[in-house]
Tab-separated table of C-alpha atoms in Angstrom:
chain	number	residue	atom	x	y	z
A	28	LEU	CA	-25.192	144.432	-91.496
A	29	THR	CA	-26.551	147.946	-92.125
A	30	VAL	CA	-26.016	151.213	-90.236
A	31	VAL	CA	-28.716	153.868	-90.611
A	32	ASP	CA	-28.551	157.570	-89.671
A	33	PRO	CA	-31.236	157.866	-86.929
A	34	LEU	CA	-32.085	161.484	-87.857
A	35	ARG	CA	-32.185	161.328	-91.649
A	36	GLY	CA	-33.115	157.662	-92.027
A	37	ASN	CA	-30.595	157.081	-94.810
A	38	VAL	CA	-28.167	154.159	-94.955
A	39	MET	CA	-24.702	155.299	-93.843
A	40	TRP	CA	-22.950	152.069	-94.803
A	41	LYS	CA	-23.486	148.323	-95.001
A	42	LYS	CA	-21.474	145.140	-95.102
A	43	GLY	CA	-22.109	141.743	-96.602
A	44	ASP	CA	-24.546	139.234	-95.129
A	45	VAL	CA	-23.847	137.799	-91.697
A	46	SER	CA	-25.326	134.789	-89.962
A	47	VAL	CA	-28.543	135.297	-88.013
A	48	ASP	CA	-26.684	133.734	-85.081
A	49	SER	CA	-24.109	136.542	-85.095
A	50	HIS	CA	-24.011	139.173	-82.345
A	51	VAL	CA	-23.474	142.899	-82.943
A	52	PHE	CA	-22.699	145.380	-80.149
A	53	GLY	CA	-20.591	148.485	-79.706
A	54	ASP	CA	-20.159	152.004	-78.361
A	55	ASP	CA	-20.122	155.503	-79.900
A	56	GLN	CA	-16.970	154.830	-81.933
A	57	TYR	CA	-16.897	151.142	-82.819
A	58	LEU	CA	-19.103	148.237	-83.791
A	59	PHE	CA	-18.140	144.683	-82.909
A	60	LEU	CA	-19.333	141.640	-84.826
A	61	ALA	CA	-19.091	138.149	-83.362
A	62	GLU	CA	-20.007	135.749	-86.151
A	63	GLY	CA	-22.097	132.831	-84.972
A	64	ASN	CA	-21.713	129.299	-86.247
A	65	GLN	CA	-24.003	126.287	-86.462
A	66	VAL	CA	-22.750	124.657	-83.260
A	67	GLY	CA	-23.524	127.635	-81.035
A	68	GLY	CA	-20.001	129.063	-80.952
A	69	PHE	CA	-18.382	132.016	-82.646
A	70	GLY	CA	-16.064	131.806	-85.617
A	71	ALA	CA	-14.542	135.269	-85.633
A	72	GLY	CA	-14.754	138.567	-83.804
A	73	ARG	CA	-14.264	141.645	-85.984
A	74	THR	CA	-14.139	145.375	-85.216
A	75	PHE	CA	-15.393	148.263	-87.410
A	76	ARG	CA	-15.402	152.032	-87.118
A	77	ALA	CA	-18.997	153.070	-86.495
A	78	ASN	CA	-18.965	156.167	-88.714
A	79	ASP	CA	-17.801	154.583	-91.974
A	80	GLY	CA	-17.774	150.795	-91.484
A	81	GLU	CA	-14.054	150.404	-92.116
A	82	ALA	CA	-12.511	147.364	-90.426
A	83	ILE	CA	-9.717	148.108	-87.984
A	84	ASN	CA	-6.786	145.889	-87.172
A	85	ALA	CA	-7.908	144.473	-83.821
A	86	LYS	CA	-7.417	140.965	-82.456
A	87	ASP	CA	-10.085	138.301	-82.867
A	88	PHE	CA	-12.084	138.474	-79.606
A	89	SER	CA	-14.446	135.555	-80.281
A	90	ALA	CA	-12.965	133.181	-77.663
A	91	ILE	CA	-13.274	135.819	-74.949
A	92	TYR	CA	-16.788	136.741	-76.085
A	93	GLN	CA	-17.756	133.063	-75.877
A	94	ALA	CA	-16.706	133.096	-72.194
A	95	ARG	CA	-18.386	136.433	-71.429
A	96	ILE	CA	-20.109	137.283	-68.193
A	97	ARG	CA	-21.328	140.544	-69.707
A	98	VAL	CA	-20.352	143.182	-72.259
A	99	VAL	CA	-19.645	146.759	-71.154
A	100	GLY	CA	-19.335	148.954	-74.268
A	101	ARG	CA	-16.001	148.028	-75.898
A	102	GLN	CA	-15.014	145.794	-72.981
A	103	ILE	CA	-15.838	142.172	-72.231
A	104	LEU	CA	-16.023	140.830	-68.696
A	105	ALA	CA	-15.199	137.143	-69.087
A	106	ALA	CA	-14.310	134.027	-67.091
A	107	GLN	CA	-12.075	131.325	-68.601
A	108	GLN	CA	-9.995	128.328	-67.644
A	109	ILE	CA	-6.438	129.374	-68.577
A	110	GLN	CA	-3.423	127.129	-67.884
A	111	GLY	CA	-5.086	125.307	-65.011
A	112	ASN	CA	-6.451	128.438	-63.348
A	113	PHE	CA	-9.873	130.050	-63.457
A	114	THR	CA	-9.312	133.581	-64.752
A	115	VAL	CA	-11.721	136.506	-64.520
A	116	ARG	CA	-10.724	139.359	-66.811
A	117	LEU	CA	-11.932	142.665	-68.189
A	118	TYR	CA	-10.751	142.753	-71.798
A	119	ASP	CA	-10.613	145.814	-74.059
A	120	ILE	CA	-11.448	144.769	-77.628
A	121	VAL	CA	-9.863	147.701	-79.452
A	122	SER	CA	-6.481	147.539	-77.696
A	123	GLY	CA	-6.546	143.734	-77.526
A	124	LYS	CA	-5.373	143.802	-73.900
A	125	ASP	CA	-6.718	143.025	-70.454
A	126	ILE	CA	-7.582	146.030	-68.315
A	127	TRP	CA	-7.266	143.685	-65.351
A	128	SER	CA	-7.316	139.968	-64.619
A	129	LYS	CA	-7.536	137.802	-61.485
A	130	GLN	CA	-6.669	134.117	-61.084
A	131	PHE	CA	-8.522	131.625	-58.900
A	132	PRO	CA	-8.213	127.849	-58.294
A	133	ALA	CA	-9.609	125.331	-60.773
A	134	GLY	CA	-13.257	124.532	-60.061
A	135	THR	CA	-14.134	128.133	-59.220
A	136	GLN	CA	-17.550	129.343	-60.426
A	137	VAL	CA	-18.835	132.783	-61.355
A	138	LEU	CA	-21.542	134.295	-59.169
A	139	SER	CA	-24.280	135.653	-61.429
A	140	SER	CA	-25.180	139.268	-60.685
A	141	GLU	CA	-27.637	141.842	-62.012
A	142	ASP	CA	-25.439	144.645	-60.639
A	143	ARG	CA	-23.250	145.838	-63.533
A	144	HIS	CA	-20.703	147.348	-61.138
A	145	ILE	CA	-19.730	144.117	-59.373
A	146	THR	CA	-18.838	140.545	-60.209
A	147	GLY	CA	-17.844	137.653	-57.993
A	148	VAL	CA	-16.642	134.072	-57.779
A	149	ILE	CA	-16.967	131.184	-55.356
A	150	GLU	CA	-14.164	128.650	-54.959
A	151	PRO	CA	-14.623	124.909	-54.249
A	152	LYS	CA	-13.774	125.408	-50.546
A	153	GLY	CA	-16.274	128.234	-50.129
A	154	ASN	CA	-14.041	131.278	-50.530
A	155	VAL	CA	-16.041	134.145	-52.036
A	156	THR	CA	-14.438	137.140	-53.763
A	157	VAL	CA	-16.395	140.192	-54.912
A	158	LEU	CA	-14.685	142.435	-57.471
A	159	ASP	CA	-15.251	145.931	-58.793
A	160	VAL	CA	-15.874	145.476	-62.537
A	161	GLU	CA	-14.218	148.727	-63.592
A	162	THR	CA	-10.963	148.352	-61.636
A	163	GLY	CA	-10.736	144.697	-60.589
A	164	ASN	CA	-10.288	145.806	-56.968
A	165	VAL	CA	-11.372	143.285	-54.329
A	166	LEU	CA	-14.464	144.608	-52.545
A	167	LEU	CA	-14.906	141.563	-50.322
A	168	ALA	CA	-13.026	138.359	-49.505
A	169	SER	CA	-14.863	135.913	-47.284
A	170	ASN	CA	-15.975	132.301	-46.913
A	171	VAL	CA	-19.538	130.943	-46.887
A	172	VAL	CA	-18.750	127.633	-45.158
A	173	LYS	CA	-20.057	128.823	-41.814
A	174	GLY	CA	-22.885	127.864	-39.482
A	175	ARG	CA	-24.917	125.052	-41.022
A	176	VAL	CA	-23.463	125.552	-44.516
A	177	THR	CA	-20.894	122.834	-45.306
A	178	VAL	CA	-18.429	122.263	-48.151
A	179	GLU	CA	-20.736	119.470	-49.338
A	180	GLU	CA	-23.317	122.117	-50.234
A	181	LEU	CA	-20.919	123.565	-52.827
A	182	LYS	CA	-20.462	120.439	-54.937
A	183	THR	CA	-23.529	120.736	-57.174
A	184	LEU	CA	-24.018	124.482	-57.501
A	185	ARG	CA	-25.877	125.772	-60.533
A	186	GLN	CA	-25.803	129.494	-61.316
A	187	PRO	CA	-25.071	130.748	-57.784
A	188	LEU	CA	-26.213	134.321	-57.299
A	189	LEU	CA	-24.604	137.527	-55.957
A	190	LEU	CA	-26.590	140.579	-54.808
A	191	ALA	CA	-25.764	143.678	-52.799
A	192	ASP	CA	-27.213	146.615	-50.923
A	193	SER	CA	-25.502	149.340	-48.906
A	194	GLU	CA	-24.912	147.092	-45.868
A	195	ARG	CA	-24.390	143.542	-47.103
A	196	PHE	CA	-23.465	141.242	-49.949
A	197	TYR	CA	-25.818	138.299	-50.438
A	198	VAL	CA	-24.958	134.903	-51.938
A	199	ALA	CA	-27.518	132.297	-53.005
A	200	LEU	CA	-25.984	128.809	-53.231
A	201	ASN	CA	-28.339	127.678	-55.960
A	202	LYS	CA	-28.788	123.971	-56.665
A	203	PRO	CA	-30.627	122.252	-59.524
A	204	ILE	CA	-34.415	122.505	-59.129
A	205	ASP	CA	-35.780	119.347	-57.534
A	206	GLY	CA	-37.978	116.757	-59.217
A	207	ARG	CA	-41.221	118.014	-57.688
A	208	VAL	CA	-41.173	120.924	-60.158
A	209	ALA	CA	-42.323	119.888	-63.636
A	210	GLY	CA	-39.515	120.415	-66.140
A	211	GLY	CA	-37.447	122.124	-63.437
A	212	LEU	CA	-39.144	125.393	-64.441
A	213	LEU	CA	-39.932	128.164	-61.948
A	214	HIS	CA	-42.177	130.955	-63.202
A	215	ASN	CA	-42.442	134.661	-62.400
A	216	ASN	CA	-45.509	135.240	-60.165
A	217	PHE	CA	-46.168	138.741	-61.583
A	218	ASN	CA	-47.871	139.597	-64.857
A	219	ASN	CA	-46.341	143.097	-65.142
A	220	GLY	CA	-42.670	142.329	-65.789
A	221	THR	CA	-41.419	142.671	-62.212
A	222	ARG	CA	-37.879	141.299	-62.337
A	223	CYS	CA	-37.193	138.103	-60.387
A	224	LEU	CA	-34.335	135.591	-60.246
A	225	PRO	CA	-34.489	131.895	-59.270
A	226	VAL	CA	-33.188	130.845	-55.847
A	227	ASN	CA	-32.931	127.231	-54.706
A	228	GLY	CA	-30.442	126.762	-51.871
A	229	TRP	CA	-28.881	128.394	-48.834
A	230	PHE	CA	-29.178	132.188	-48.811
A	231	ILE	CA	-26.284	133.921	-47.050
A	232	ALA	CA	-25.620	137.540	-45.989
A	233	LEU	CA	-22.075	138.884	-45.478
A	234	HIS	CA	-21.229	142.220	-43.869
A	235	ARG	CA	-20.022	144.755	-46.431
A	236	GLN	CA	-18.113	146.900	-43.918
A	237	ASP	CA	-16.848	146.781	-40.332
A	238	GLY	CA	-19.566	147.773	-37.886
A	239	GLN	CA	-21.224	147.424	-34.524
A	240	LYS	CA	-24.606	147.783	-32.847
A	241	LYS	CA	-26.147	147.476	-29.411
A	242	LEU	CA	-28.326	144.449	-28.703
A	243	GLY	CA	-29.872	144.798	-25.265
A	244	ASP	CA	-26.984	145.178	-22.846
A	245	ARG	CA	-24.451	143.788	-25.303
A	246	ASP	CA	-22.332	145.501	-27.925
A	247	LEU	CA	-22.076	143.429	-31.090
A	248	ALA	CA	-19.193	144.105	-33.477
A	249	TRP	CA	-18.285	142.559	-36.810
A	250	LYS	CA	-15.605	142.753	-39.455
A	251	LYS	CA	-16.005	143.219	-43.180
A	252	GLY	CA	-16.800	139.818	-44.712
A	253	ASP	CA	-18.110	138.264	-41.488
A	254	LEU	CA	-21.253	136.176	-41.716
A	255	ALA	CA	-24.285	138.317	-40.896
A	256	TRP	CA	-26.693	135.363	-41.129
A	257	HIS	CA	-27.895	132.533	-43.304
A	258	THR	CA	-31.460	131.279	-43.688
A	259	TYR	CA	-32.482	128.653	-41.133
A	260	MET	CA	-32.811	126.184	-43.997
A	261	PRO	CA	-32.246	126.291	-47.781
A	262	VAL	CA	-34.754	128.365	-49.730
A	263	LYS	CA	-36.659	125.957	-51.989
A	264	ASN	CA	-37.951	126.546	-55.518
A	265	GLN	CA	-38.306	130.313	-55.281
A	266	MET	CA	-37.973	133.518	-57.301
A	267	LEU	CA	-36.353	136.503	-55.565
A	268	ILE	CA	-37.809	139.930	-56.395
A	269	ILE	CA	-34.903	142.160	-57.430
A	270	ASP	CA	-36.874	145.269	-58.431
A	271	GLN	CA	-36.112	147.911	-55.767
A	272	PHE	CA	-33.866	145.362	-54.043
A	273	GLU	CA	-31.673	147.997	-52.380
A	274	ASN	CA	-34.720	149.819	-50.960
A	275	LEU	CA	-36.543	146.791	-49.590
A	276	PRO	CA	-35.890	146.002	-45.896
A	277	ILE	CA	-36.729	142.361	-46.561
A	278	LEU	CA	-35.897	139.615	-49.020
A	279	LEU	CA	-39.136	138.952	-50.851
A	280	PHE	CA	-39.717	135.688	-52.712
A	281	THR	CA	-42.690	134.577	-54.766
A	282	ALA	CA	-42.932	131.876	-57.418
A	283	ARG	CA	-45.373	129.630	-59.222
A	284	TYR	CA	-44.681	126.214	-60.691
A	285	ASN	CA	-46.341	123.006	-61.789
A	286	GLU	CA	-45.940	120.598	-58.865
A	287	MET	CA	-45.745	116.864	-59.559
A	288	LEU	CA	-47.875	114.883	-57.067
A	289	PRO	CA	-47.086	111.401	-55.630
A	290	ASN	CA	-50.191	109.924	-57.272
A	291	GLY	CA	-48.914	110.883	-60.721
A	292	GLY	CA	-51.004	114.027	-61.076
A	293	ASN	CA	-49.911	117.648	-60.993
A	294	ARG	CA	-51.132	121.048	-59.872
A	295	TRP	CA	-50.058	124.667	-60.278
A	296	VAL	CA	-49.044	126.241	-56.972
A	297	SER	CA	-48.030	129.685	-55.759
A	298	VAL	CA	-45.597	130.205	-52.855
A	299	THR	CA	-44.649	133.532	-51.223
A	300	GLU	CA	-42.208	134.097	-48.358
A	301	SER	CA	-39.952	136.798	-46.944
A	302	TYR	CA	-36.945	137.187	-44.642
A	303	SER	CA	-35.540	140.110	-42.695
A	304	LYS	CA	-32.402	141.570	-44.277
A	305	THR	CA	-31.129	142.486	-40.819
A	306	SER	CA	-31.491	139.128	-39.073
A	307	GLY	CA	-32.376	136.569	-41.745
A	308	LYS	CA	-35.470	135.525	-39.784
A	309	MET	CA	-38.531	134.474	-41.725
A	310	ILE	CA	-41.295	137.097	-41.649
A	311	HIS	CA	-43.956	135.564	-43.882
A	312	GLU	CA	-44.545	132.140	-45.373
A	313	SER	CA	-47.406	130.751	-47.420
A	314	ARG	CA	-47.543	127.036	-48.068
A	315	PRO	CA	-47.826	125.884	-51.706
A	316	ALA	CA	-51.456	126.444	-52.714
A	317	ASN	CA	-53.442	126.819	-55.911
A	318	PHE	CA	-54.751	130.394	-55.959
A	319	ASN	CA	-54.998	131.329	-59.620
A	320	GLY	CA	-54.500	128.216	-61.719
A	321	SER	CA	-51.423	128.526	-63.926
A	322	ALA	CA	-51.695	132.337	-64.147
A	323	PRO	CA	-49.499	134.716	-62.092
A	324	MET	CA	-50.965	135.584	-58.698
A	325	PHE	CA	-49.836	139.232	-58.576
A	326	THR	CA	-50.215	142.266	-60.831
A	327	ALA	CA	-47.953	144.771	-59.032
A	328	LEU	CA	-45.350	145.324	-56.320
A	329	GLN	CA	-45.953	148.484	-54.278
A	330	LEU	CA	-43.436	149.923	-51.813
A	331	ASP	CA	-45.063	152.715	-49.746
A	332	MET	CA	-42.464	154.589	-47.692
A	333	LYS	CA	-45.112	156.784	-46.023
A	334	THR	CA	-47.144	153.917	-44.562
A	335	ARG	CA	-44.074	151.647	-44.298
A	336	THR	CA	-45.793	148.815	-46.127
A	337	ILE	CA	-44.912	146.492	-48.983
A	338	ASN	CA	-47.833	145.187	-51.009
A	339	LEU	CA	-48.011	142.376	-53.513
A	340	ILE	CA	-51.253	143.242	-55.275
A	341	GLY	CA	-53.312	140.621	-57.086
A	342	PHE	CA	-56.734	140.175	-58.669
A	343	GLY	CA	-57.840	137.484	-56.257
A	344	GLY	CA	-55.965	138.638	-53.164
A	345	SER	CA	-52.971	140.601	-51.936
A	346	VAL	CA	-50.141	140.165	-49.443
A	347	GLN	CA	-49.013	143.088	-47.246
């Protein structure tokens, strides 16, 4: 482990060899070393001053790092089973103490999120809690067992997803990818690094704040956490575009995968669909079709505020 001065290029300090499986992270003042072991775990978590490499007397954080959701500087956001409860905690490595912690029933799962400011969990009976990462404050408490979504849908969740914009929180009740997809692998349908996340299950929108609107002659009102809508059926084998997610007025999905056919053959297919963020109604749907072999169909995502269009641009064709 070597620390180099970025301006002069000289070695400031170095420590003895560490395993290639070890993780190093830190902030302006400290470096943290989680030593990897051969079984995929971590044997010890040690803390050093960044300017001179001296070890400081901080608690071993390896068990918390193993259960991490994400690392935020010198803090670890983690989820662990502790004394029969599912505990979400923000742990400060240097002080060796929790900044905050929340307990939930056994069987609770973390909702994966790309938003570094929020985290969330879903309980076995469908209760959803969204938390502010910095403070642990509850931003939303609701339940997704509404409409056509039943408790049965929650029994085989795999990496359920949490997203947000200024009006709603969104929860994807992801299930394992079905057997029609070779290897259970969904692939990004862009060749330019546009960020996408897999979705395979009910997609649900919950109101972020109290509100109301006029619909014809009626006044519709809702409370924070009320169901805004869910898709008319589970979203199947898709990738949700999360680049510019807050700015898009629609949920935009596109994916490619190797589809297994009943006759024993296979084919690469591309599927694109979208839903209104306001109502959850489907706007566009393309049936699985082979457009570009195994290669991505699109080269760019273009959001044009002036013409009020969204374009998925490809070599062989585009979707607007």
